């Protein structure tokens, strides 16, 4: 990819941006013809994806720029309706790029299926029996989905948990059997669900208990990815703020989000602005990721910041984000949605592990950008321009009118849709 063609991307018109993508060798000349239309989900496909389909719902797709992840440059498609998310991610990525970029580790990529059993006559004995039959359970699970085994994946391990009866919820004691499954490039919900349902009767017969269900858990604690970055303080200087001061304020903001759940939720929402945008653009399941990530944020018993910003021995600012990210590169809507296919093409057909690294790095960039703005000039200054643009469009501005109304709105005392409408009607008088 020739990156230089992507400089000043935001200043280009839509047509120029598509041309720049061709020049940067991100897409071919042929892809560029009727580009927007080609990325739309056709009704014929949409109709097979859900029930009672009547139309498709559009969300803007933009590019996160300047990302250097594990020594590789990326242009990252992001689908989001929120102004300033992509600008913030690209801006943060530029600073982090100057400091050597993001370094990631994918700790594991194993999905977990659960079978909770009730009415087990002796849970301690039953637990031992399950563990003694782990190999047989794994064999039966793999026999239920031979194609994943043929490709090199499949069930790998069995774990058990005992959850004592709880009077508050009037719940019985549960013996929970977890089966760990390597789903390779797939997120794997279908693979996991097929396997757990297949082994349910066997697990019941081994324990003399009753399985109340068999299902994948979205709390994917065996599918964690970590992205880290390290920035020397001179890169953190802002007008009116020394680099050291910005660093210390970022660390303090993070400490606050580690101890206060009210702040942690907003702090993590900012991270998910970036994470969800790439998860959605890549055709993955945003709800699965959201549910797992927030549970992970509460793993200590209190909901906390997902990132950690600290000071290195030499004074650099260190950032780290670890989240469960069970995304796939095949299956579900990924192989049929034209935008998801385009996203994969732009990212260089990443593996699921690489996609995890990309998404976690976008999340870390997003958090850096948000808290850097919050502890220095405030968030509204940066948001102002984009907010003004949304208001201008809401007021009915079209074509050139959008920029004209936006500029005047930024100078106005009241930045709201009424003012935008007044400015627009003056323009069209
Ligand atoms: C807004 O969508 C996200 C922020 O509120 C995140 C944060 O406060 O860290 C700016």
Short mmCIF file of C-alpha atoms and ligand atoms in Angstrom, two decimals:
data_model
loop_
_atom_site.label_atom_id
_atom_site.label_comp_id
_atom_site.label_asym_id
_atom_site.label_seq_id
_atom_site.Cartn_x
_atom_site.Cartn_y
_atom_site.Cartn_z
CA UNK A 1 0.00 0.00 0.00
CA UNK A 2 1.31 3.46 -0.92
CA UNK A 3 0.49 5.49 2.16
CA UNK A 4 1.37 8.94 0.80
CA UNK A 5 -1.78 8.99 -1.33
CA UNK A 6 -3.82 8.88 1.84
CA UNK A 7 -2.39 12.07 3.36
CA UNK A 8 -4.93 14.89 3.89
CA UNK A 9 -7.60 12.28 3.19
CA UNK A 10 -10.21 14.17 5.21
CA UNK A 11 -9.85 17.23 2.97
CA UNK A 12 -10.72 15.30 -0.19
CA UNK A 13 -14.16 14.96 -1.73
CA UNK A 14 -15.79 11.54 -1.75
CA UNK A 15 -14.78 10.99 -5.40
CA UNK A 16 -11.19 12.04 -4.66
CA UNK A 17 -11.06 9.64 -1.71
CA UNK A 18 -12.07 6.72 -3.88
CA UNK A 19 -9.39 7.77 -6.42
CA UNK A 20 -6.86 7.99 -3.57
CA UNK A 21 -7.72 4.43 -2.59
CA UNK A 22 -6.92 3.33 -6.13
CA UNK A 23 -3.63 5.28 -6.12
CA UNK A 24 -2.73 3.82 -2.74
CA UNK A 25 -3.40 0.38 -4.23
CA UNK A 26 -6.02 -0.33 -1.56
CA UNK A 27 -8.63 -1.04 -4.27
CA UNK A 28 -8.41 -1.67 -8.03
CA UNK A 29 -9.64 0.73 -10.73
CA UNK A 30 -12.43 -1.71 -11.44
CA UNK A 31 -13.49 -1.74 -7.76
CA UNK A 32 -13.68 2.05 -7.88
CA UNK A 33 -16.43 2.06 -10.54
CA UNK A 34 -19.80 2.48 -8.82
CA UNK A 35 -17.92 2.02 -5.54
CA UNK A 36 -20.60 2.95 -2.99
CA UNK A 37 -23.22 0.84 -4.74
CA UNK A 38 -20.93 -2.19 -4.78
CA UNK A 39 -20.54 -2.04 -1.00
CA UNK A 40 -24.28 -1.98 -0.32
CA UNK A 41 -25.98 -5.06 0.99
CA UNK A 42 -28.41 -6.15 -1.76
CA UNK A 43 -32.00 -6.78 -0.70
CA UNK A 44 -31.81 -10.35 -2.06
CA UNK A 45 -29.06 -11.15 0.47
CA UNK A 46 -30.55 -9.10 3.31
CA UNK A 47 -33.81 -10.97 2.84
CA UNK A 48 -32.05 -14.26 3.60
CA UNK A 49 -30.21 -12.85 6.62
CA UNK A 50 -33.17 -11.89 8.80
CA UNK A 51 -36.91 -12.41 8.99
CA UNK A 52 -39.50 -9.87 7.82
CA UNK A 53 -36.80 -7.86 6.03
CA UNK A 54 -38.09 -4.64 4.46
CA UNK A 55 -34.96 -2.57 3.68
CA UNK A 56 -31.32 -2.12 4.67
CA UNK A 57 -30.05 0.40 7.22
CA UNK A 58 -27.00 2.44 6.22
CA UNK A 59 -24.18 3.45 8.56
CA UNK A 60 -21.26 5.62 7.39
CA UNK A 61 -18.09 3.67 6.60
CA UNK A 62 -14.81 5.57 6.99
CA UNK A 63 -11.11 4.81 7.21
CA UNK A 64 -8.97 4.94 10.33
CA UNK A 65 -5.52 6.05 9.16
CA UNK A 66 -1.92 6.06 10.45
CA UNK A 67 -2.11 2.71 12.25
CA UNK A 68 1.18 0.89 12.72
CA UNK A 69 0.46 -2.43 14.43
CA UNK A 70 3.16 -5.05 15.02
CA UNK A 71 5.36 -3.21 12.48
CA UNK A 72 2.71 -3.32 9.76
CA UNK A 73 0.84 -0.32 8.34
CA UNK A 74 -2.95 -0.50 8.27
CA UNK A 75 -5.80 1.50 6.84
CA UNK A 76 -8.77 0.41 8.95
CA UNK A 77 -12.40 0.48 7.77
CA UNK A 78 -14.69 1.65 10.58
CA UNK A 79 -18.50 1.71 10.49
CA UNK A 80 -19.94 4.27 12.88
CA UNK A 81 -22.64 6.92 13.02
CA UNK A 82 -20.76 8.96 15.66
CA UNK A 83 -18.90 12.09 14.54
CA UNK A 84 -15.22 12.39 15.54
CA UNK A 85 -14.63 8.68 16.31
CA UNK A 86 -12.58 8.09 13.15
CA UNK A 87 -10.80 11.45 13.37
CA UNK A 88 -9.89 10.75 17.01
CA UNK A 89 -8.62 7.24 16.27
CA UNK A 90 -6.52 8.42 13.32
CA UNK A 91 -5.10 11.34 15.30
CA UNK A 92 -4.11 9.09 18.20
CA UNK A 93 -2.69 6.49 15.84
CA UNK A 94 -0.47 9.16 14.27
CA UNK A 95 1.12 10.04 17.64
CA UNK A 96 1.49 6.36 18.54
CA UNK A 97 2.91 5.65 15.06
CA UNK A 98 5.70 8.20 15.75
CA UNK A 99 6.51 6.24 18.90
CA UNK A 100 6.84 2.88 17.12
CA UNK A 101 3.18 1.89 16.91
CA UNK A 102 1.19 -0.75 18.76
CA UNK A 103 2.50 -4.14 19.86
CA UNK A 104 -0.02 -6.90 20.38
CA UNK A 105 -0.28 -10.40 21.78
CA UNK A 106 -3.10 -12.81 21.21
CA UNK A 107 -2.96 -14.97 24.31
CA UNK A 108 -5.26 -17.73 23.09
CA UNK A 109 -8.09 -18.26 20.64
CA UNK A 110 -10.32 -20.81 22.27
CA UNK A 111 -14.11 -20.58 22.59
CA UNK A 112 -15.98 -22.07 25.54
CA UNK A 113 -19.23 -24.05 25.51
CA UNK A 114 -21.18 -24.53 28.74
CA UNK A 115 -23.41 -27.29 30.07
CA UNK A 116 -24.92 -26.43 33.46
CA UNK A 117 -26.23 -29.49 35.37
CA UNK A 118 -28.72 -29.40 38.21
CA UNK A 119 -29.94 -32.13 40.55
CA UNK A 120 -26.56 -33.87 40.52
CA UNK A 121 -26.72 -36.29 43.47
CA UNK A 122 -23.07 -35.73 44.46
CA UNK A 123 -21.37 -32.81 42.73
CA UNK A 124 -17.87 -33.55 44.05
CA UNK A 125 -17.97 -37.13 42.80
CA UNK A 126 -19.62 -36.08 39.53
CA UNK A 127 -16.88 -33.48 38.95
CA UNK A 128 -14.23 -36.20 39.31
CA UNK A 129 -16.14 -38.46 36.90
CA UNK A 130 -16.35 -35.67 34.30
CA UNK A 131 -12.64 -34.92 34.52
CA UNK A 132 -11.81 -38.66 34.35
CA UNK A 133 -13.87 -38.87 31.14
CA UNK A 134 -12.52 -35.68 29.57
CA UNK A 135 -11.02 -37.56 26.62
CA UNK A 136 -14.28 -39.39 25.85
CA UNK A 137 -16.29 -36.14 26.07
CA UNK A 138 -13.83 -34.42 23.72
CA UNK A 139 -14.00 -37.34 21.29
CA UNK A 140 -17.82 -37.19 21.20
CA UNK A 141 -17.79 -33.41 20.76
CA UNK A 142 -15.35 -33.68 17.85
CA UNK A 143 -17.39 -36.47 16.25
CA UNK A 144 -20.35 -34.04 16.17
CA UNK A 145 -18.40 -31.54 14.02
CA UNK A 146 -15.80 -33.48 12.00
CA UNK A 147 -15.15 -30.68 9.48
CA UNK A 148 -13.55 -28.36 12.07
CA UNK A 149 -11.38 -31.26 13.25
CA UNK A 150 -10.35 -31.98 9.63
CA UNK A 151 -9.23 -28.36 9.30
CA UNK A 152 -7.05 -28.65 12.43
CA UNK A 153 -9.40 -27.33 15.12
CA UNK A 154 -11.92 -28.90 17.49
CA UNK A 155 -12.49 -29.54 21.18
CA UNK A 156 -9.31 -29.48 23.26
CA UNK A 157 -10.11 -29.47 26.98
CA UNK A 158 -12.76 -29.93 29.65
CA UNK A 159 -13.10 -27.85 32.79
CA UNK A 160 -15.66 -27.92 35.60
CA UNK A 161 -17.06 -25.33 37.97
CA UNK A 162 -19.33 -25.80 40.97
CA UNK A 163 -21.75 -22.96 41.69
CA UNK A 164 -23.28 -23.36 45.12
CA UNK A 165 -27.03 -22.96 45.71
CA UNK A 166 -27.97 -19.31 46.16
CA UNK A 167 -30.85 -18.43 48.49
CA UNK A 168 -31.22 -14.88 47.18
CA UNK A 169 -32.05 -16.18 43.72
CA UNK A 170 -33.52 -19.45 44.92
CA UNK A 171 -31.11 -21.22 42.54
CA UNK A 172 -29.93 -24.82 43.03
CA UNK A 173 -26.32 -26.01 43.06
CA UNK A 174 -24.97 -26.22 39.51
CA UNK A 175 -22.16 -28.39 38.26
CA UNK A 176 -21.03 -26.59 35.11
CA UNK A 177 -19.06 -28.41 32.43
CA UNK A 178 -16.97 -26.20 30.15
CA UNK A 179 -15.61 -27.49 26.89
CA UNK A 180 -12.82 -25.53 25.20
CA UNK A 181 -12.95 -25.48 21.42
CA UNK A 182 -10.51 -24.19 18.84
CA UNK A 183 -12.78 -22.77 16.13
CA UNK A 184 -9.87 -21.60 13.94
CA UNK A 185 -10.90 -18.65 11.75
CA UNK A 186 -14.57 -18.72 12.78
CA UNK A 187 -16.13 -16.96 15.76
CA UNK A 188 -17.60 -20.40 16.10
CA UNK A 189 -20.98 -20.04 17.81
CA UNK A 190 -22.51 -22.72 15.58
CA UNK A 191 -19.58 -25.09 16.00
CA UNK A 192 -19.63 -24.73 19.78
CA UNK A 193 -23.42 -25.03 20.06
CA UNK A 194 -23.47 -28.14 17.87
CA UNK A 195 -20.81 -29.77 20.04
CA UNK A 196 -22.32 -28.94 23.43
CA UNK A 197 -25.76 -30.11 22.38
CA UNK A 198 -24.25 -33.35 21.11
CA UNK A 199 -22.45 -34.16 24.37
CA UNK A 200 -25.28 -33.09 26.69
CA UNK A 201 -26.88 -36.57 27.06
CA UNK A 202 -23.48 -38.18 27.69
CA UNK A 203 -22.57 -35.60 30.35
CA UNK A 204 -26.00 -36.16 31.98
CA UNK A 205 -25.44 -39.91 32.04
CA UNK A 206 -21.98 -39.48 33.61
CA UNK A 207 -23.28 -37.24 36.42
CA UNK A 208 -26.88 -38.47 36.86
CA UNK A 209 -27.82 -34.79 36.70
CA UNK A 210 -30.07 -32.77 34.38
CA UNK A 211 -28.47 -30.46 31.85
CA UNK A 212 -30.55 -27.27 31.67
CA UNK A 213 -28.94 -26.16 28.39
CA UNK A 214 -25.86 -26.37 26.18
CA UNK A 215 -24.55 -23.08 24.77
CA UNK A 216 -21.48 -21.04 23.93
CA UNK A 217 -20.49 -18.43 26.49
CA UNK A 218 -19.80 -14.95 25.15
CA UNK A 219 -17.57 -14.38 28.15
CA UNK A 220 -14.60 -15.47 26.04
CA UNK A 221 -11.91 -15.48 28.71
CA UNK A 222 -9.82 -17.90 26.65
CA UNK A 223 -9.74 -15.51 23.71
CA UNK A 224 -7.90 -12.46 25.04
CA UNK A 225 -5.88 -9.95 23.07
CA UNK A 226 -3.58 -7.27 24.44
CA UNK A 227 -2.43 -4.15 22.64
CA UNK A 228 0.24 -1.93 24.16
CA UNK A 229 1.90 1.32 23.18
CA UNK A 230 4.68 3.43 24.62
CA UNK A 231 5.09 7.16 24.07
CA UNK A 232 7.95 9.46 24.99
CA UNK A 233 6.61 12.61 26.68
CA UNK A 234 7.73 15.01 23.92
CA UNK A 235 5.03 13.46 21.71
CA UNK A 236 2.39 14.36 24.28
CA UNK A 237 2.91 18.13 24.31
CA UNK A 238 -0.22 20.15 23.57
CA UNK A 239 -0.49 23.90 23.31
CA UNK A 240 -0.30 25.16 26.87
CA UNK A 241 0.63 21.72 28.30
CA UNK A 242 4.06 20.15 28.79
CA UNK A 243 4.38 16.50 27.79
CA UNK A 244 4.97 15.38 31.40
CA UNK A 245 1.82 17.15 32.52
CA UNK A 246 -0.29 15.50 29.81
CA UNK A 247 1.19 12.10 30.70
CA UNK A 248 0.44 12.52 34.40
CA UNK A 249 -3.09 13.73 33.72
CA UNK A 250 -3.77 10.76 31.42
CA UNK A 251 -2.54 8.39 34.15
CA UNK A 252 -4.73 10.15 36.71
CA UNK A 253 -7.77 9.95 34.40
CA UNK A 254 -7.18 6.23 34.05
CA UNK A 255 -6.78 5.77 37.80
CA UNK A 256 -10.13 7.46 38.27
CA UNK A 257 -11.73 5.09 35.74
CA UNK A 258 -10.14 2.14 37.56
CA UNK A 259 -11.78 3.06 40.86
CA UNK A 260 -15.08 4.71 39.87
CA UNK A 261 -17.62 2.64 37.90
CA UNK A 262 -19.54 5.77 36.83
CA UNK A 263 -16.44 7.02 35.04
CA UNK A 264 -15.32 3.52 33.96
CA UNK A 265 -18.49 2.99 31.93
CA UNK A 266 -17.92 6.19 29.93
CA UNK A 267 -14.19 5.51 29.61
CA UNK A 268 -14.93 2.02 28.26
CA UNK A 269 -17.71 3.35 26.03
CA UNK A 270 -15.02 5.46 24.36
CA UNK A 271 -12.90 2.33 23.81
CA UNK A 272 -15.92 0.53 22.34
CA UNK A 273 -16.51 3.44 19.93
CA UNK A 274 -13.47 2.16 18.07
CA UNK A 275 -13.84 -1.56 18.79
CA UNK A 276 -17.48 -1.75 17.65
CA UNK A 277 -16.78 0.29 14.51
CA UNK A 278 -14.26 -2.30 13.27
CA UNK A 279 -16.24 -5.28 14.58
CA UNK A 280 -19.28 -4.03 12.62
CA UNK A 281 -17.28 -3.18 9.49
CA UNK A 282 -15.72 -6.66 9.52
CA UNK A 283 -19.14 -8.34 9.69
CA UNK A 284 -18.70 -9.61 13.24
CA UNK A 285 -21.22 -9.71 16.08
CA UNK A 286 -21.08 -6.42 18.00
CA UNK A 287 -23.39 -7.65 20.79
CA UNK A 288 -21.24 -10.71 21.50
CA UNK A 289 -18.15 -8.53 21.80
CA UNK A 290 -19.87 -5.84 23.90
CA UNK A 291 -21.31 -8.40 26.34
CA UNK A 292 -17.97 -10.18 26.81
CA UNK A 293 -15.91 -7.01 27.10
CA UNK A 294 -18.11 -5.47 29.81
CA UNK A 295 -18.15 -8.71 31.82
CA UNK A 296 -14.35 -8.71 31.56
CA UNK A 297 -14.27 -5.12 32.84
CA UNK A 298 -16.12 -6.34 35.94
CA UNK A 299 -13.97 -9.45 36.51
CA UNK A 300 -12.60 -8.16 39.84
CA UNK A 301 -16.15 -7.79 41.21
CA UNK A 302 -16.26 -4.08 40.34
CA UNK A 303 -16.66 -2.55 36.89
CA UNK A 304 -13.33 -0.88 36.00
CA UNK A 305 -11.37 0.71 33.17
CA UNK A 306 -10.30 -1.77 30.50
CA UNK A 307 -7.16 0.20 29.74
CA UNK A 308 -4.24 0.87 32.02
CA UNK A 309 -2.04 3.94 31.53
CA UNK A 310 1.16 4.06 33.58
CA UNK A 311 4.55 5.75 33.69
CA UNK A 312 7.57 3.77 32.51
CA UNK A 313 10.86 3.91 34.42
CA UNK A 314 12.29 6.33 31.84
CA UNK A 315 9.22 8.57 32.05
CA UNK A 316 7.45 7.35 28.87
CA UNK A 317 3.69 6.90 28.92
CA UNK A 318 2.66 3.24 28.67
CA UNK A 319 -0.80 2.20 27.53
CA UNK A 320 -2.33 -1.24 27.63
CA UNK A 321 -5.69 -2.70 26.69
CA UNK A 322 -6.66 -6.34 27.20
CA UNK A 323 -10.09 -7.56 26.09
CA UNK A 324 -11.80 -10.78 25.05
CA UNK A 325 -12.24 -10.53 21.27
CA UNK A 326 -13.78 -13.64 19.75
CA UNK A 327 -14.06 -12.33 16.20
CA UNK A 328 -13.91 -14.42 13.07
CA UNK A 329 -12.88 -13.96 9.46
CA UNK A 330 -15.28 -16.57 8.08
CA UNK A 331 -18.88 -17.58 8.78
CA UNK A 332 -21.98 -15.62 9.71
CA UNK A 333 -22.52 -12.51 7.59
CA UNK A 334 -18.77 -12.14 6.92
CA UNK A 335 -18.71 -14.16 3.71
CA UNK A 336 -21.90 -12.67 2.28
CA UNK A 337 -21.83 -8.98 3.20
CA UNK A 338 -20.04 -6.93 0.50
CA UNK A 339 -18.81 -4.35 3.04
CA UNK A 340 -17.33 -7.06 5.26
CA UNK A 341 -15.52 -8.47 2.23
CA UNK A 342 -14.21 -5.01 1.35
CA UNK A 343 -13.03 -4.53 4.95
CA UNK A 344 -11.09 -7.77 4.78
CA UNK A 345 -9.55 -6.72 1.45
CA UNK A 346 -8.47 -3.32 2.83
CA UNK A 347 -6.96 -4.96 5.90
CA UNK A 348 -5.00 -7.36 3.67
CA UNK A 349 -7.16 -10.46 4.36
CA UNK A 350 -6.12 -10.72 8.01
CA UNK A 351 -6.35 -13.91 10.04
CA UNK A 352 -8.73 -13.87 13.00
CA UNK A 353 -5.75 -13.32 15.33
CA UNK A 354 -4.54 -10.38 13.25
CA UNK A 355 -8.05 -8.92 13.23
CA UNK A 356 -8.08 -9.15 17.04
CA UNK A 357 -4.79 -7.22 17.16
CA UNK A 358 -6.16 -4.54 14.83
CA UNK A 359 -9.39 -4.09 16.80
CA UNK A 360 -7.69 -3.93 20.20
CA UNK A 361 -5.26 -1.32 18.87
CA UNK A 362 -8.11 0.82 17.55
CA UNK A 363 -9.71 0.59 21.02
CA UNK A 364 -6.50 1.69 22.71
CA UNK A 365 -6.05 4.57 20.23
CA UNK A 366 -9.63 5.69 20.81
CA UNK A 367 -9.15 5.73 24.58
CA UNK A 368 -5.85 7.64 24.32
CA UNK A 369 -7.46 10.28 22.14
CA UNK A 370 -10.50 10.68 24.38
CA UNK A 371 -8.66 10.98 27.68
CA UNK A 372 -5.91 13.18 26.21
CA UNK A 373 -8.60 15.62 25.06
CA UNK A 374 -10.57 15.33 28.33
CA UNK A 375 -7.57 16.22 30.53
CA UNK A 376 -6.31 19.03 28.30
CA UNK A 377 -8.56 21.22 26.11
CA UNK A 378 -11.75 19.26 26.88
CA UNK A 379 -13.78 17.06 24.56
CA UNK A 380 -16.16 19.67 23.14
CA UNK A 381 -13.56 21.70 21.25
CA UNK A 382 -12.66 18.77 19.01
CA UNK A 383 -16.26 17.64 18.66
CA UNK A 384 -17.53 21.13 17.79
CA UNK A 385 -16.80 21.10 14.06
CA UNK A 386 -18.30 17.68 13.47
CA UNK A 387 -21.28 18.40 15.66
CA UNK A 388 -21.88 21.59 13.67
CA UNK A 389 -21.78 19.55 10.46
CA UNK A 390 -24.37 17.07 11.77
CA UNK A 391 -26.62 19.99 12.78
CA UNK A 392 -26.22 21.61 9.35
CA UNK A 393 -27.28 18.35 7.69
CA UNK A 394 -30.17 17.87 10.14
CA UNK A 395 -31.33 21.40 9.26
CA UNK A 396 -31.53 20.37 5.61
CA UNK A 397 -28.26 21.76 4.19
CA UNK A 398 -27.13 20.05 0.98
CA UNK A 399 -23.91 20.12 -1.10
CA UNK A 400 -21.87 23.35 -0.56
CA UNK A 401 -24.45 24.58 1.93
CA UNK A 402 -23.20 22.01 4.47
CA UNK A 403 -19.73 23.57 4.83
CA UNK A 404 -21.12 27.13 4.72
CA UNK A 405 -23.71 26.50 7.45
CA UNK A 406 -21.14 24.53 9.49
CA UNK A 407 -18.63 27.41 9.45
CA UNK A 408 -21.24 30.00 10.46
CA UNK A 409 -22.67 27.69 13.10
CA UNK A 410 -19.26 27.33 14.77
CA UNK A 411 -19.18 31.11 15.27
CA UNK A 412 -22.80 31.29 16.48
CA UNK A 413 -23.72 31.76 20.15
CA UNK A 414 -26.15 28.86 20.14
CA UNK A 415 -25.07 25.79 18.28
CA UNK A 416 -28.34 23.99 17.71
CA UNK A 417 -30.60 22.88 14.92
CA UNK A 418 -32.79 26.04 15.14
CA UNK A 419 -29.75 28.27 14.54
CA UNK A 420 -28.66 25.94 11.73
CA UNK A 421 -32.10 26.29 10.10
CA UNK A 422 -31.95 30.10 10.43
CA UNK A 423 -28.49 30.20 8.84
CA UNK A 424 -29.63 27.90 6.05
CA UNK A 425 -32.70 29.98 5.25
CA UNK A 426 -30.49 33.14 5.10
CA UNK A 427 -28.23 31.32 2.65
CA UNK A 428 -31.10 30.28 0.42
CA UNK A 429 -32.92 33.68 0.54
C1 LIG B 1 -17.93 9.73 23.59
O1 LIG B 1 -18.57 8.93 22.61
C2 LIG B 1 -16.81 8.97 24.26
C3 LIG B 1 -16.12 9.69 25.43
O2 LIG B 1 -17.11 10.09 26.38
C4 LIG B 1 -15.16 8.71 26.04
C5 LIG B 1 -14.55 9.15 27.35
O3 LIG B 1 -15.16 9.97 28.07
O4 LIG B 1 -13.45 8.66 27.66
C6 LIG B 1 -15.44 10.94 24.95
#
